[in-house]
Amino acid sequence: MTSLPDDAARSLEVAVEQEGFAFVGHGPMRGLLEHFGSLDDWDRFAETWSDLAVDSYLAATGRQRRRRHCVFSAAAAGAPILPEPHQPHYQSLHYNSLQGDIERWFEPVLPEAATSDSLATVIGFSRAVFERVARASPRWHIEVHQFRIEPYPDQPGEPTPEGMHRDGVDYVLVLLVDRANIARGTTSIHANDGNELGSFTLAHPLDAALVEDARVFHGVTAVTPLDPSMPAHRDVLVVTFRAVPDVPPTSPL
């Protein structure tokens, strides 16, 4: 498995360990990603955000959020990252008071995105960082979420309608894919006692945040169009990692 340069790896490791999160700007982030593969198909990958399905679970409160979802897994000790059959996204009410305790079936990520070099590169990078922070190489359950938020002049878009929250996983990568005619959208990170630990705005493609979900809460302010007469969108890739126990093989009878 490809590894990060020692200085970059240590910097990210220290930030996440000490603060529970790290912000990486688009310039350094591109360099880090390219240690794990190609971004040559990034433009085609980003174009798939124009074909996301409406999040029907939020349709009652507005249709500003579109998304697709898919799942991967990786066994321990540097095993390949493998696609899993399409399955629901589930969070308990403890983590999502708005939509917890239900299986949410979202439209799958399109094949051209799920099999792209860019997505493989992003997942490989994320896995390397999080395994370094965890100081372990567990079996991972990996979920990929494509989000598009489309605000309107009379109705702001809510990137995190559940408010300040945790996702119920171990680690989260949030990567900006595109941002057009968008105002606001500030990410803030909070400790369990509510104190703000930091804030930043994902403003350029490949701006990224890495979060240790078990330690901190995160949320994003509502977004609005800069020019109310023009379309607006905020496109984000979210990749979550949850360690799962290895299931021993069943002994023959």
JSON list of C-alpha atoms in Angstrom, two decimals:
[
{"chain": "A", "resi": 1, "resn": "MET", "atom": "CA", "xyz": [0.00, 0.00, 0.00]},
{"chain": "A", "resi": 2, "resn": "THR", "atom": "CA", "xyz": [1.32, 3.44, -0.89]},
{"chain": "A", "resi": 3, "resn": "SER", "atom": "CA", "xyz": [2.31, 5.59, 2.08]},
{"chain": "A", "resi": 4, "resn": "LEU", "atom": "CA", "xyz": [2.43, 9.30, 2.77]},
{"chain": "A", "resi": 5, "resn": "PRO", "atom": "CA", "xyz": [5.70, 11.24, 2.92]},
{"chain": "A", "resi": 6, "resn": "ASP", "atom": "CA", "xyz": [6.86, 11.15, 6.52]},
{"chain": "A", "resi": 7, "resn": "ASP", "atom": "CA", "xyz": [6.64, 14.90, 7.15]},
{"chain": "A", "resi": 8, "resn": "ALA", "atom": "CA", "xyz": [3.14, 15.23, 5.69]},
{"chain": "A", "resi": 9, "resn": "ALA", "atom": "CA", "xyz": [1.92, 12.09, 7.44]},
{"chain": "A", "resi": 10, "resn": "ARG", "atom": "CA", "xyz": [3.23, 13.26, 10.78]},
{"chain": "A", "resi": 11, "resn": "SER", "atom": "CA", "xyz": [1.68, 16.71, 10.34]},
{"chain": "A", "resi": 12, "resn": "LEU", "atom": "CA", "xyz": [-1.77, 15.26, 9.64]},
{"chain": "A", "resi": 13, "resn": "GLU", "atom": "CA", "xyz": [-1.42, 12.69, 12.39]},
{"chain": "A", "resi": 14, "resn": "VAL", "atom": "CA", "xyz": [-0.53, 15.33, 14.98]},
{"chain": "A", "resi": 15, "resn": "ALA", "atom": "CA", "xyz": [-3.37, 17.65, 13.90]},
{"chain": "A", "resi": 16, "resn": "VAL", "atom": "CA", "xyz": [-6.03, 14.96, 14.08]},
{"chain": "A", "resi": 17, "resn": "GLU", "atom": "CA", "xyz": [-4.67, 13.50, 17.33]},
{"chain": "A", "resi": 18, "resn": "GLN", "atom": "CA", "xyz": [-4.40, 16.85, 19.09]},
{"chain": "A", "resi": 19, "resn": "GLU", "atom": "CA", "xyz": [-7.48, 18.64, 17.75]},
{"chain": "A", "resi": 20, "resn": "GLY", "atom": "CA", "xyz": [-9.69, 15.87, 16.40]},
{"chain": "A", "resi": 21, "resn": "PHE", "atom": "CA", "xyz": [-9.58, 17.35, 12.90]},
{"chain": "A", "resi": 22, "resn": "ALA", "atom": "CA", "xyz": [-7.31, 18.79, 10.21]},
{"chain": "A", "resi": 23, "resn": "PHE", "atom": "CA", "xyz": [-7.97, 21.23, 7.37]},
{"chain": "A", "resi": 24, "resn": "VAL", "atom": "CA", "xyz": [-5.89, 20.79, 4.21]},
{"chain": "A", "resi": 25, "resn": "GLY", "atom": "CA", "xyz": [-5.93, 23.41, 1.45]},
{"chain": "A", "resi": 26, "resn": "HIS", "atom": "CA", "xyz": [-6.35, 22.41, -2.19]},
{"chain": "A", "resi": 27, "resn": "GLY", "atom": "CA", "xyz": [-2.70, 22.88, -3.16]},
{"chain": "A", "resi": 28, "resn": "PRO", "atom": "CA", "xyz": [-1.15, 20.62, -0.51]},
{"chain": "A", "resi": 29, "resn": "MET", "atom": "CA", "xyz": [-4.10, 18.24, -0.83]},
{"chain": "A", "resi": 30, "resn": "ARG", "atom": "CA", "xyz": [-3.47, 17.64, -4.52]},
{"chain": "A", "resi": 31, "resn": "GLY", "atom": "CA", "xyz": [0.13, 16.76, -3.78]},
{"chain": "A", "resi": 32, "resn": "LEU", "atom": "CA", "xyz": [-0.89, 14.35, -1.00]},
{"chain": "A", "resi": 33, "resn": "LEU", "atom": "CA", "xyz": [-3.50, 12.64, -3.16]},
{"chain": "A", "resi": 34, "resn": "GLU", "atom": "CA", "xyz": [-1.10, 12.14, -6.04]},
{"chain": "A", "resi": 35, "resn": "HIS", "atom": "CA", "xyz": [1.01, 9.87, -3.85]},
{"chain": "A", "resi": 36, "resn": "PHE", "atom": "CA", "xyz": [-1.87, 7.39, -4.03]},
{"chain": "A", "resi": 37, "resn": "GLY", "atom": "CA", "xyz": [-2.86, 7.43, -7.68]},
{"chain": "A", "resi": 38, "resn": "SER", "atom": "CA", "xyz": [-4.04, 9.55, -10.56]},
{"chain": "A", "resi": 39, "resn": "LEU", "atom": "CA", "xyz": [-6.40, 12.51, -10.65]},
{"chain": "A", "resi": 40, "resn": "ASP", "atom": "CA", "xyz": [-6.33, 12.63, -14.46]},
{"chain": "A", "resi": 41, "resn": "ASP", "atom": "CA", "xyz": [-10.06, 11.82, -14.69]},
{"chain": "A", "resi": 42, "resn": "TRP", "atom": "CA", "xyz": [-11.00, 14.39, -12.01]},
{"chain": "A", "resi": 43, "resn": "ASP", "atom": "CA", "xyz": [-13.03, 16.57, -14.42]},
{"chain": "A", "resi": 44, "resn": "ARG", "atom": "CA", "xyz": [-15.14, 13.58, -15.54]},
{"chain": "A", "resi": 45, "resn": "PHE", "atom": "CA", "xyz": [-15.50, 12.49, -11.92]},
{"chain": "A", "resi": 46, "resn": "ALA", "atom": "CA", "xyz": [-16.68, 15.97, -10.89]},
{"chain": "A", "resi": 47, "resn": "GLU", "atom": "CA", "xyz": [-19.17, 16.09, -13.75]},
{"chain": "A", "resi": 48, "resn": "THR", "atom": "CA", "xyz": [-21.13, 13.21, -12.19]},
{"chain": "A", "resi": 49, "resn": "TRP", "atom": "CA", "xyz": [-22.34, 15.62, -9.48]},
{"chain": "A", "resi": 50, "resn": "SER", "atom": "CA", "xyz": [-24.63, 17.06, -12.17]},
{"chain": "A", "resi": 51, "resn": "ASP", "atom": "CA", "xyz": [-26.54, 13.75, -12.20]},
{"chain": "A", "resi": 52, "resn": "LEU", "atom": "CA", "xyz": [-27.37, 13.26, -8.52]},
{"chain": "A", "resi": 53, "resn": "ALA", "atom": "CA", "xyz": [-30.85, 12.25, -7.35]},
{"chain": "A", "resi": 54, "resn": "VAL", "atom": "CA", "xyz": [-33.01, 14.37, -5.06]},
{"chain": "A", "resi": 55, "resn": "ASP", "atom": "CA", "xyz": [-32.67, 13.32, -1.42]},
{"chain": "A", "resi": 56, "resn": "SER", "atom": "CA", "xyz": [-36.25, 12.09, -1.04]},
{"chain": "A", "resi": 57, "resn": "TYR", "atom": "CA", "xyz": [-35.89, 11.80, 2.74]},
{"chain": "A", "resi": 58, "resn": "LEU", "atom": "CA", "xyz": [-35.64, 15.61, 2.92]},
{"chain": "A", "resi": 59, "resn": "ALA", "atom": "CA", "xyz": [-38.23, 16.36, 0.23]},
{"chain": "A", "resi": 60, "resn": "ALA", "atom": "CA", "xyz": [-40.82, 17.38, 2.82]},
{"chain": "A", "resi": 61, "resn": "THR", "atom": "CA", "xyz": [-38.63, 20.24, 4.00]},
{"chain": "A", "resi": 62, "resn": "GLY", "atom": "CA", "xyz": [-37.11, 21.25, 0.69]},
{"chain": "A", "resi": 63, "resn": "ARG", "atom": "CA", "xyz": [-35.45, 19.81, -2.39]},
{"chain": "A", "resi": 64, "resn": "GLN", "atom": "CA", "xyz": [-32.11, 21.61, -2.12]},
{"chain": "A", "resi": 65, "resn": "ARG", "atom": "CA", "xyz": [-30.06, 18.46, -1.44]},
{"chain": "A", "resi": 66, "resn": "ARG", "atom": "CA", "xyz": [-29.14, 15.83, -4.02]},
{"chain": "A", "resi": 67, "resn": "ARG", "atom": "CA", "xyz": [-26.98, 12.80, -3.35]},
{"chain": "A", "resi": 68, "resn": "ARG", "atom": "CA", "xyz": [-25.73, 9.34, -4.32]},
{"chain": "A", "resi": 69, "resn": "HIS", "atom": "CA", "xyz": [-24.15, 6.68, -2.14]},
{"chain": "A", "resi": 70, "resn": "CYS", "atom": "CA", "xyz": [-22.02, 3.55, -2.37]},
{"chain": "A", "resi": 71, "resn": "VAL", "atom": "CA", "xyz": [-20.07, 1.26, -0.07]},
{"chain": "A", "resi": 72, "resn": "PHE", "atom": "CA", "xyz": [-16.60, -0.29, -0.13]},
{"chain": "A", "resi": 73, "resn": "SER", "atom": "CA", "xyz": [-14.71, -2.53, 2.26]},
{"chain": "A", "resi": 74, "resn": "ALA", "atom": "CA", "xyz": [-11.09, -3.31, 3.00]},
{"chain": "A", "resi": 75, "resn": "ALA", "atom": "CA", "xyz": [-9.73, -6.18, 5.04]},
{"chain": "A", "resi": 76, "resn": "ALA", "atom": "CA", "xyz": [-6.89, -5.58, 7.43]},
{"chain": "A", "resi": 77, "resn": "ALA", "atom": "CA", "xyz": [-3.19, -5.35, 6.65]},
{"chain": "A", "resi": 78, "resn": "GLY", "atom": "CA", "xyz": [-3.29, -3.40, 3.42]},
{"chain": "A", "resi": 79, "resn": "ALA", "atom": "CA", "xyz": [-5.77, -5.60, 1.56]},
{"chain": "A", "resi": 80, "resn": "PRO", "atom": "CA", "xyz": [-7.39, -4.17, -1.59]},
{"chain": "A", "resi": 81, "resn": "ILE", "atom": "CA", "xyz": [-10.34, -1.79, -1.30]},
{"chain": "A", "resi": 82, "resn": "LEU", "atom": "CA", "xyz": [-13.33, -3.62, -2.78]},
{"chain": "A", "resi": 83, "resn": "PRO", "atom": "CA", "xyz": [-16.82, -2.48, -3.84]},
{"chain": "A", "resi": 84, "resn": "GLU", "atom": "CA", "xyz": [-19.76, -3.86, -1.87]},
{"chain": "A", "resi": 85, "resn": "PRO", "atom": "CA", "xyz": [-23.33, -4.51, -3.09]},
{"chain": "A", "resi": 86, "resn": "HIS", "atom": "CA", "xyz": [-25.65, -1.52, -2.98]},
{"chain": "A", "resi": 87, "resn": "GLN", "atom": "CA", "xyz": [-27.07, -1.15, 0.52]},
{"chain": "A", "resi": 88, "resn": "PRO", "atom": "CA", "xyz": [-28.83, 1.39, 2.74]},
{"chain": "A", "resi": 89, "resn": "HIS", "atom": "CA", "xyz": [-27.20, 4.12, 4.77]},
{"chain": "A", "resi": 90, "resn": "TYR", "atom": "CA", "xyz": [-28.09, 3.82, 8.45]},
{"chain": "A", "resi": 91, "resn": "GLN", "atom": "CA", "xyz": [-27.54, 6.06, 11.47]},
{"chain": "A", "resi": 92, "resn": "SER", "atom": "CA", "xyz": [-29.09, 5.69, 14.89]},
{"chain": "A", "resi": 93, "resn": "LEU", "atom": "CA", "xyz": [-31.12, 8.47, 16.49]},
{"chain": "A", "resi": 94, "resn": "HIS", "atom": "CA", "xyz": [-28.19, 8.97, 18.85]},
{"chain": "A", "resi": 95, "resn": "TYR", "atom": "CA", "xyz": [-26.20, 10.36, 15.93]},
{"chain": "A", "resi": 96, "resn": "ASN", "atom": "CA", "xyz": [-28.94, 11.74, 13.69]},
{"chain": "A", "resi": 97, "resn": "SER", "atom": "CA", "xyz": [-31.97, 13.12, 15.52]},
{"chain": "A", "resi": 98, "resn": "LEU", "atom": "CA", "xyz": [-33.54, 14.16, 12.21]},
{"chain": "A", "resi": 99, "resn": "GLN", "atom": "CA", "xyz": [-33.33, 10.90, 10.25]},
{"chain": "A", "resi": 100, "resn": "GLY", "atom": "CA", "xyz": [-32.01, 8.28, 12.64]},
{"chain": "A", "resi": 101, "resn": "ASP", "atom": "CA", "xyz": [-33.15, 4.68, 13.12]},
{"chain": "A", "resi": 102, "resn": "ILE", "atom": "CA", "xyz": [-34.24, 4.26, 9.51]},
{"chain": "A", "resi": 103, "resn": "GLU", "atom": "CA", "xyz": [-32.59, 2.57, 6.54]},
{"chain": "A", "resi": 104, "resn": "ARG", "atom": "CA", "xyz": [-32.14, 5.24, 3.89]},
{"chain": "A", "resi": 105, "resn": "TRP", "atom": "CA", "xyz": [-31.79, 3.89, 0.37]},
{"chain": "A", "resi": 106, "resn": "PHE", "atom": "CA", "xyz": [-30.12, 6.44, -1.88]},
{"chain": "A", "resi": 107, "resn": "GLU", "atom": "CA", "xyz": [-29.47, 6.09, -5.59]},
{"chain": "A", "resi": 108, "resn": "PRO", "atom": "CA", "xyz": [-26.10, 4.41, -6.18]},
{"chain": "A", "resi": 109, "resn": "VAL", "atom": "CA", "xyz": [-23.02, 6.30, -7.28]},
{"chain": "A", "resi": 110, "resn": "LEU", "atom": "CA", "xyz": [-22.79, 6.06, -11.07]},
{"chain": "A", "resi": 111, "resn": "PRO", "atom": "CA", "xyz": [-20.36, 3.38, -12.33]},
{"chain": "A", "resi": 112, "resn": "GLU", "atom": "CA", "xyz": [-18.12, 5.96, -14.00]},
{"chain": "A", "resi": 113, "resn": "ALA", "atom": "CA", "xyz": [-17.65, 7.66, -10.63]},
{"chain": "A", "resi": 114, "resn": "ALA", "atom": "CA", "xyz": [-17.45, 4.51, -8.48]},
{"chain": "A", "resi": 115, "resn": "THR", "atom": "CA", "xyz": [-14.72, 3.00, -10.68]},
{"chain": "A", "resi": 116, "resn": "SER", "atom": "CA", "xyz": [-12.84, 6.25, -11.36]},
{"chain": "A", "resi": 117, "resn": "ASP", "atom": "CA", "xyz": [-9.15, 6.68, -10.65]},
{"chain": "A", "resi": 118, "resn": "SER", "atom": "CA", "xyz": [-9.95, 9.84, -8.71]},
{"chain": "A", "resi": 119, "resn": "LEU", "atom": "CA", "xyz": [-12.23, 8.09, -6.22]},
{"chain": "A", "resi": 120, "resn": "ALA", "atom": "CA", "xyz": [-9.74, 5.25, -5.75]},
{"chain": "A", "resi": 121, "resn": "THR", "atom": "CA", "xyz": [-7.03, 7.84, -5.09]},
{"chain": "A", "resi": 122, "resn": "VAL", "atom": "CA", "xyz": [-9.15, 9.69, -2.52]},
{"chain": "A", "resi": 123, "resn": "ILE", "atom": "CA", "xyz": [-10.08, 6.50, -0.67]},
{"chain": "A", "resi": 124, "resn": "GLY", "atom": "CA", "xyz": [-6.49, 5.24, -0.69]},
{"chain": "A", "resi": 125, "resn": "PHE", "atom": "CA", "xyz": [-5.22, 8.51, 0.75]},
{"chain": "A", "resi": 126, "resn": "SER", "atom": "CA", "xyz": [-7.93, 8.58, 3.42]},
{"chain": "A", "resi": 127, "resn": "ARG", "atom": "CA", "xyz": [-7.26, 5.02, 4.48]},
{"chain": "A", "resi": 128, "resn": "ALA", "atom": "CA", "xyz": [-3.53, 5.70, 4.85]},
{"chain": "A", "resi": 129, "resn": "VAL", "atom": "CA", "xyz": [-4.10, 8.76, 7.04]},
{"chain": "A", "resi": 130, "resn": "PHE", "atom": "CA", "xyz": [-6.73, 7.19, 9.26]},
{"chain": "A", "resi": 131, "resn": "GLU", "atom": "CA", "xyz": [-4.78, 3.98, 9.77]},
{"chain": "A", "resi": 132, "resn": "ARG", "atom": "CA", "xyz": [-1.81, 6.08, 10.82]},
{"chain": "A", "resi": 133, "resn": "VAL", "atom": "CA", "xyz": [-3.93, 8.00, 13.32]},
{"chain": "A", "resi": 134, "resn": "ALA", "atom": "CA", "xyz": [-5.55, 4.81, 14.61]},
{"chain": "A", "resi": 135, "resn": "ARG", "atom": "CA", "xyz": [-2.16, 3.06, 14.73]},
{"chain": "A", "resi": 136, "resn": "ALA", "atom": "CA", "xyz": [-3.92, 0.00, 13.35]},
{"chain": "A", "resi": 137, "resn": "SER", "atom": "CA", "xyz": [-5.01, -1.53, 10.08]},
{"chain": "A", "resi": 138, "resn": "PRO", "atom": "CA", "xyz": [-8.50, -2.81, 10.84]},
{"chain": "A", "resi": 139, "resn": "ARG", "atom": "CA", "xyz": [-11.14, -4.13, 8.53]},
{"chain": "A", "resi": 140, "resn": "TRP", "atom": "CA", "xyz": [-12.94, -1.03, 7.24]},
{"chain": "A", "resi": 141, "resn": "HIS", "atom": "CA", "xyz": [-16.53, -0.37, 6.25]},
{"chain": "A", "resi": 142, "resn": "ILE", "atom": "CA", "xyz": [-16.22, 2.61, 3.89]},
{"chain": "A", "resi": 143, "resn": "GLU", "atom": "CA", "xyz": [-19.16, 4.70, 2.73]},
{"chain": "A", "resi": 144, "resn": "VAL", "atom": "CA", "xyz": [-18.99, 7.22, -0.11]},
{"chain": "A", "resi": 145, "resn": "HIS", "atom": "CA", "xyz": [-21.51, 10.07, -0.31]},
{"chain": "A", "resi": 146, "resn": "GLN", "atom": "CA", "xyz": [-21.87, 12.55, -3.16]},
{"chain": "A", "resi": 147, "resn": "PHE", "atom": "CA", "xyz": [-23.75, 15.69, -2.07]},
{"chain": "A", "resi": 148, "resn": "ARG", "atom": "CA", "xyz": [-24.99, 18.67, -4.05]},
{"chain": "A", "resi": 149, "resn": "ILE", "atom": "CA", "xyz": [-26.64, 21.56, -2.18]},
{"chain": "A", "resi": 150, "resn": "GLU", "atom": "CA", "xyz": [-28.69, 23.92, -4.37]},
{"chain": "A", "resi": 151, "resn": "PRO", "atom": "CA", "xyz": [-29.82, 27.03, -2.50]},
{"chain": "A", "resi": 152, "resn": "TYR", "atom": "CA", "xyz": [-32.46, 29.40, -3.81]},
{"chain": "A", "resi": 153, "resn": "PRO", "atom": "CA", "xyz": [-32.93, 33.14, -3.18]},
{"chain": "A", "resi": 154, "resn": "ASP", "atom": "CA", "xyz": [-35.85, 32.49, -0.82]},
{"chain": "A", "resi": 155, "resn": "GLN", "atom": "CA", "xyz": [-34.58, 29.21, 0.64]},
{"chain": "A", "resi": 156, "resn": "PRO", "atom": "CA", "xyz": [-30.99, 28.66, 1.85]},
{"chain": "A", "resi": 157, "resn": "GLY", "atom": "CA", "xyz": [-29.43, 25.24, 1.36]},
{"chain": "A", "resi": 158, "resn": "GLU", "atom": "CA", "xyz": [-28.55, 23.20, 4.45]},
{"chain": "A", "resi": 159, "resn": "PRO", "atom": "CA", "xyz": [-25.41, 21.06, 4.01]},
{"chain": "A", "resi": 160, "resn": "THR", "atom": "CA", "xyz": [-26.01, 19.56, 7.48]},
{"chain": "A", "resi": 161, "resn": "PRO", "atom": "CA", "xyz": [-29.76, 19.80, 8.17]},
{"chain": "A", "resi": 162, "resn": "GLU", "atom": "CA", "xyz": [-29.29, 17.70, 11.31]},
{"chain": "A", "resi": 163, "resn": "GLY", "atom": "CA", "xyz": [-27.20, 20.54, 12.79]},
{"chain": "A", "resi": 164, "resn": "MET", "atom": "CA", "xyz": [-23.99, 20.06, 14.73]},
{"chain": "A", "resi": 165, "resn": "HIS", "atom": "CA", "xyz": [-23.48, 16.32, 14.75]},
{"chain": "A", "resi": 166, "resn": "ARG", "atom": "CA", "xyz": [-21.32, 13.23, 14.67]},
{"chain": "A", "resi": 167, "resn": "ASP", "atom": "CA", "xyz": [-21.77, 10.59, 11.98]},
{"chain": "A", "resi": 168, "resn": "GLY", "atom": "CA", "xyz": [-21.40, 7.49, 14.15]},
{"chain": "A", "resi": 169, "resn": "VAL", "atom": "CA", "xyz": [-18.23, 6.30, 12.41]},
{"chain": "A", "resi": 170, "resn": "ASP", "atom": "CA", "xyz": [-14.53, 6.45, 13.27]},
{"chain": "A", "resi": 171, "resn": "TYR", "atom": "CA", "xyz": [-13.18, 8.91, 10.69]},
{"chain": "A", "resi": 172, "resn": "VAL", "atom": "CA", "xyz": [-14.55, 11.24, 8.02]},
{"chain": "A", "resi": 173, "resn": "LEU", "atom": "CA", "xyz": [-13.04, 12.94, 4.98]},
{"chain": "A", "resi": 174, "resn": "VAL", "atom": "CA", "xyz": [-14.92, 15.91, 3.52]},
{"chain": "A", "resi": 175, "resn": "LEU", "atom": "CA", "xyz": [-13.60, 17.04, 0.13]},
{"chain": "A", "resi": 176, "resn": "LEU", "atom": "CA", "xyz": [-14.89, 20.00, -1.87]},
{"chain": "A", "resi": 177, "resn": "VAL", "atom": "CA", "xyz": [-15.57, 19.11, -5.51]},
{"chain": "A", "resi": 178, "resn": "ASP", "atom": "CA", "xyz": [-17.10, 22.34, -6.78]},
{"chain": "A", "resi": 179, "resn": "ARG", "atom": "CA", "xyz": [-18.59, 25.58, -5.49]},
{"chain": "A", "resi": 180, "resn": "ALA", "atom": "CA", "xyz": [-20.48, 27.91, -7.83]},
{"chain": "A", "resi": 181, "resn": "ASN", "atom": "CA", "xyz": [-22.24, 31.18, -6.91]},
{"chain": "A", "resi": 182, "resn": "ILE", "atom": "CA", "xyz": [-22.19, 30.23, -3.22]},
{"chain": "A", "resi": 183, "resn": "ALA", "atom": "CA", "xyz": [-21.99, 32.43, -0.14]},
{"chain": "A", "resi": 184, "resn": "ARG", "atom": "CA", "xyz": [-21.21, 31.15, 3.34]},
{"chain": "A", "resi": 185, "resn": "GLY", "atom": "CA", "xyz": [-20.90, 27.43, 4.03]},
{"chain": "A", "resi": 186, "resn": "THR", "atom": "CA", "xyz": [-18.51, 27.63, 6.98]},
{"chain": "A", "resi": 187, "resn": "THR", "atom": "CA", "xyz": [-17.56, 24.34, 8.64]},
{"chain": "A", "resi": 188, "resn": "SER", "atom": "CA", "xyz": [-17.10, 24.43, 12.39]},
{"chain": "A", "resi": 189, "resn": "ILE", "atom": "CA", "xyz": [-15.70, 21.78, 14.70]},
{"chain": "A", "resi": 190, "resn": "HIS", "atom": "CA", "xyz": [-16.83, 21.51, 18.31]},
{"chain": "A", "resi": 191, "resn": "ALA", "atom": "CA", "xyz": [-15.70, 19.53, 21.34]},
{"chain": "A", "resi": 192, "resn": "ASN", "atom": "CA", "xyz": [-18.14, 17.34, 23.24]},
{"chain": "A", "resi": 193, "resn": "ASP", "atom": "CA", "xyz": [-18.72, 20.17, 25.72]},
{"chain": "A", "resi": 194, "resn": "GLY", "atom": "CA", "xyz": [-19.80, 22.50, 22.88]},
{"chain": "A", "resi": 195, "resn": "ASN", "atom": "CA", "xyz": [-16.67, 24.63, 22.73]},
{"chain": "A", "resi": 196, "resn": "GLU", "atom": "CA", "xyz": [-15.63, 25.54, 19.19]},
{"chain": "A", "resi": 197, "resn": "LEU", "atom": "CA", "xyz": [-12.26, 24.07, 18.26]},
{"chain": "A", "resi": 198, "resn": "GLY", "atom": "CA", "xyz": [-11.97, 25.64, 14.83]},
{"chain": "A", "resi": 199, "resn": "SER", "atom": "CA", "xyz": [-13.75, 26.78, 11.68]},
{"chain": "A", "resi": 200, "resn": "PHE", "atom": "CA", "xyz": [-12.93, 27.05, 7.99]},
{"chain": "A", "resi": 201, "resn": "THR", "atom": "CA", "xyz": [-14.64, 27.34, 4.62]},
{"chain": "A", "resi": 202, "resn": "LEU", "atom": "CA", "xyz": [-14.11, 24.80, 1.87]},
{"chain": "A", "resi": 203, "resn": "ALA", "atom": "CA", "xyz": [-13.75, 27.29, -0.96]},
{"chain": "A", "resi": 204, "resn": "HIS", "atom": "CA", "xyz": [-11.67, 25.61, -3.70]},
{"chain": "A", "resi": 205, "resn": "PRO", "atom": "CA", "xyz": [-11.89, 22.15, -5.29]},
{"chain": "A", "resi": 206, "resn": "LEU", "atom": "CA", "xyz": [-9.78, 19.70, -3.24]},
{"chain": "A", "resi": 207, "resn": "ASP", "atom": "CA", "xyz": [-10.00, 21.77, -0.04]},
{"chain": "A", "resi": 208, "resn": "ALA", "atom": "CA", "xyz": [-10.47, 19.05, 2.57]},
{"chain": "A", "resi": 209, "resn": "ALA", "atom": "CA", "xyz": [-11.25, 18.31, 6.20]},
{"chain": "A", "resi": 210, "resn": "LEU", "atom": "CA", "xyz": [-10.27, 15.13, 8.04]},
{"chain": "A", "resi": 211, "resn": "VAL", "atom": "CA", "xyz": [-12.25, 14.45, 11.21]},
{"chain": "A", "resi": 212, "resn": "GLU", "atom": "CA", "xyz": [-12.02, 11.93, 14.04]},
{"chain": "A", "resi": 213, "resn": "ASP", "atom": "CA", "xyz": [-15.74, 11.47, 14.41]},
{"chain": "A", "resi": 214, "resn": "ALA", "atom": "CA", "xyz": [-15.74, 9.84, 17.84]},
{"chain": "A", "resi": 215, "resn": "ARG", "atom": "CA", "xyz": [-14.05, 12.89, 19.38]},
{"chain": "A", "resi": 216, "resn": "VAL", "atom": "CA", "xyz": [-15.66, 15.97, 17.83]},
{"chain": "A", "resi": 217, "resn": "PHE", "atom": "CA", "xyz": [-18.89, 17.33, 16.40]},
{"chain": "A", "resi": 218, "resn": "HIS", "atom": "CA", "xyz": [-19.05, 19.09, 13.04]},
{"chain": "A", "resi": 219, "resn": "GLY", "atom": "CA", "xyz": [-21.56, 21.14, 11.09]},
{"chain": "A", "resi": 220, "resn": "VAL", "atom": "CA", "xyz": [-21.82, 23.55, 8.16]},
{"chain": "A", "resi": 221, "resn": "THR", "atom": "CA", "xyz": [-23.72, 26.83, 8.02]},
{"chain": "A", "resi": 222, "resn": "ALA", "atom": "CA", "xyz": [-26.49, 27.28, 5.47]},
{"chain": "A", "resi": 223, "resn": "VAL", "atom": "CA", "xyz": [-25.45, 28.42, 2.00]},
{"chain": "A", "resi": 224, "resn": "THR", "atom": "CA", "xyz": [-27.08, 31.09, -0.16]},
{"chain": "A", "resi": 225, "resn": "PRO", "atom": "CA", "xyz": [-26.57, 32.28, -3.76]},
{"chain": "A", "resi": 226, "resn": "LEU", "atom": "CA", "xyz": [-24.13, 35.14, -4.22]},
{"chain": "A", "resi": 227, "resn": "ASP", "atom": "CA", "xyz": [-26.18, 36.26, -7.24]},
{"chain": "A", "resi": 228, "resn": "PRO", "atom": "CA", "xyz": [-29.87, 35.43, -6.62]},
{"chain": "A", "resi": 229, "resn": "SER", "atom": "CA", "xyz": [-30.58, 35.54, -10.36]},
{"chain": "A", "resi": 230, "resn": "MET", "atom": "CA", "xyz": [-28.15, 32.70, -11.14]},
{"chain": "A", "resi": 231, "resn": "PRO", "atom": "CA", "xyz": [-28.09, 28.97, -10.26]},
{"chain": "A", "resi": 232, "resn": "ALA", "atom": "CA", "xyz": [-25.89, 27.99, -7.33]},
{"chain": "A", "resi": 233, "resn": "HIS", "atom": "CA", "xyz": [-24.49, 24.74, -5.99]},
{"chain": "A", "resi": 234, "resn": "ARG", "atom": "CA", "xyz": [-22.01, 23.33, -3.49]},
{"chain": "A", "resi": 235, "resn": "ASP", "atom": "CA", "xyz": [-20.66, 19.85, -4.37]},
{"chain": "A", "resi": 236, "resn": "VAL", "atom": "CA", "xyz": [-18.94, 17.77, -1.71]},
{"chain": "A", "resi": 237, "resn": "LEU", "atom": "CA", "xyz": [-17.56, 14.24, -1.47]},
{"chain": "A", "resi": 238, "resn": "VAL", "atom": "CA", "xyz": [-17.80, 12.65, 1.98]},
{"chain": "A", "resi": 239, "resn": "VAL", "atom": "CA", "xyz": [-15.99, 9.38, 2.71]},
{"chain": "A", "resi": 240, "resn": "THR", "atom": "CA", "xyz": [-16.49, 7.71, 6.10]},
{"chain": "A", "resi": 241, "resn": "PHE", "atom": "CA", "xyz": [-14.46, 4.91, 7.67]},
{"chain": "A", "resi": 242, "resn": "ARG", "atom": "CA", "xyz": [-15.79, 2.60, 10.38]},
{"chain": "A", "resi": 243, "resn": "ALA", "atom": "CA", "xyz": [-13.69, -0.23, 11.81]},
{"chain": "A", "resi": 244, "resn": "VAL", "atom": "CA", "xyz": [-15.58, -3.52, 11.94]},
{"chain": "A", "resi": 245, "resn": "PRO", "atom": "CA", "xyz": [-14.53, -6.75, 13.62]},
{"chain": "A", "resi": 246, "resn": "ASP", "atom": "CA", "xyz": [-13.21, -9.57, 11.51]},
{"chain": "A", "resi": 247, "resn": "VAL", "atom": "CA", "xyz": [-15.65, -12.45, 11.40]},
{"chain": "A", "resi": 248, "resn": "PRO", "atom": "CA", "xyz": [-13.82, -15.74, 11.90]},
{"chain": "A", "resi": 249, "resn": "PRO", "atom": "CA", "xyz": [-14.59, -18.45, 9.37]},
{"chain": "A", "resi": 250, "resn": "THR", "atom": "CA", "xyz": [-17.30, -20.88, 10.37]},
{"chain": "A", "resi": 251, "resn": "SER", "atom": "CA", "xyz": [-15.90, -24.20, 11.48]},
{"chain": "A", "resi": 252, "resn": "PRO", "atom": "CA", "xyz": [-17.18, -27.21, 9.54]},
{"chain": "A", "resi": 253, "resn": "LEU", "atom": "CA", "xyz": [-19.63, -29.42, 11.38]}
]
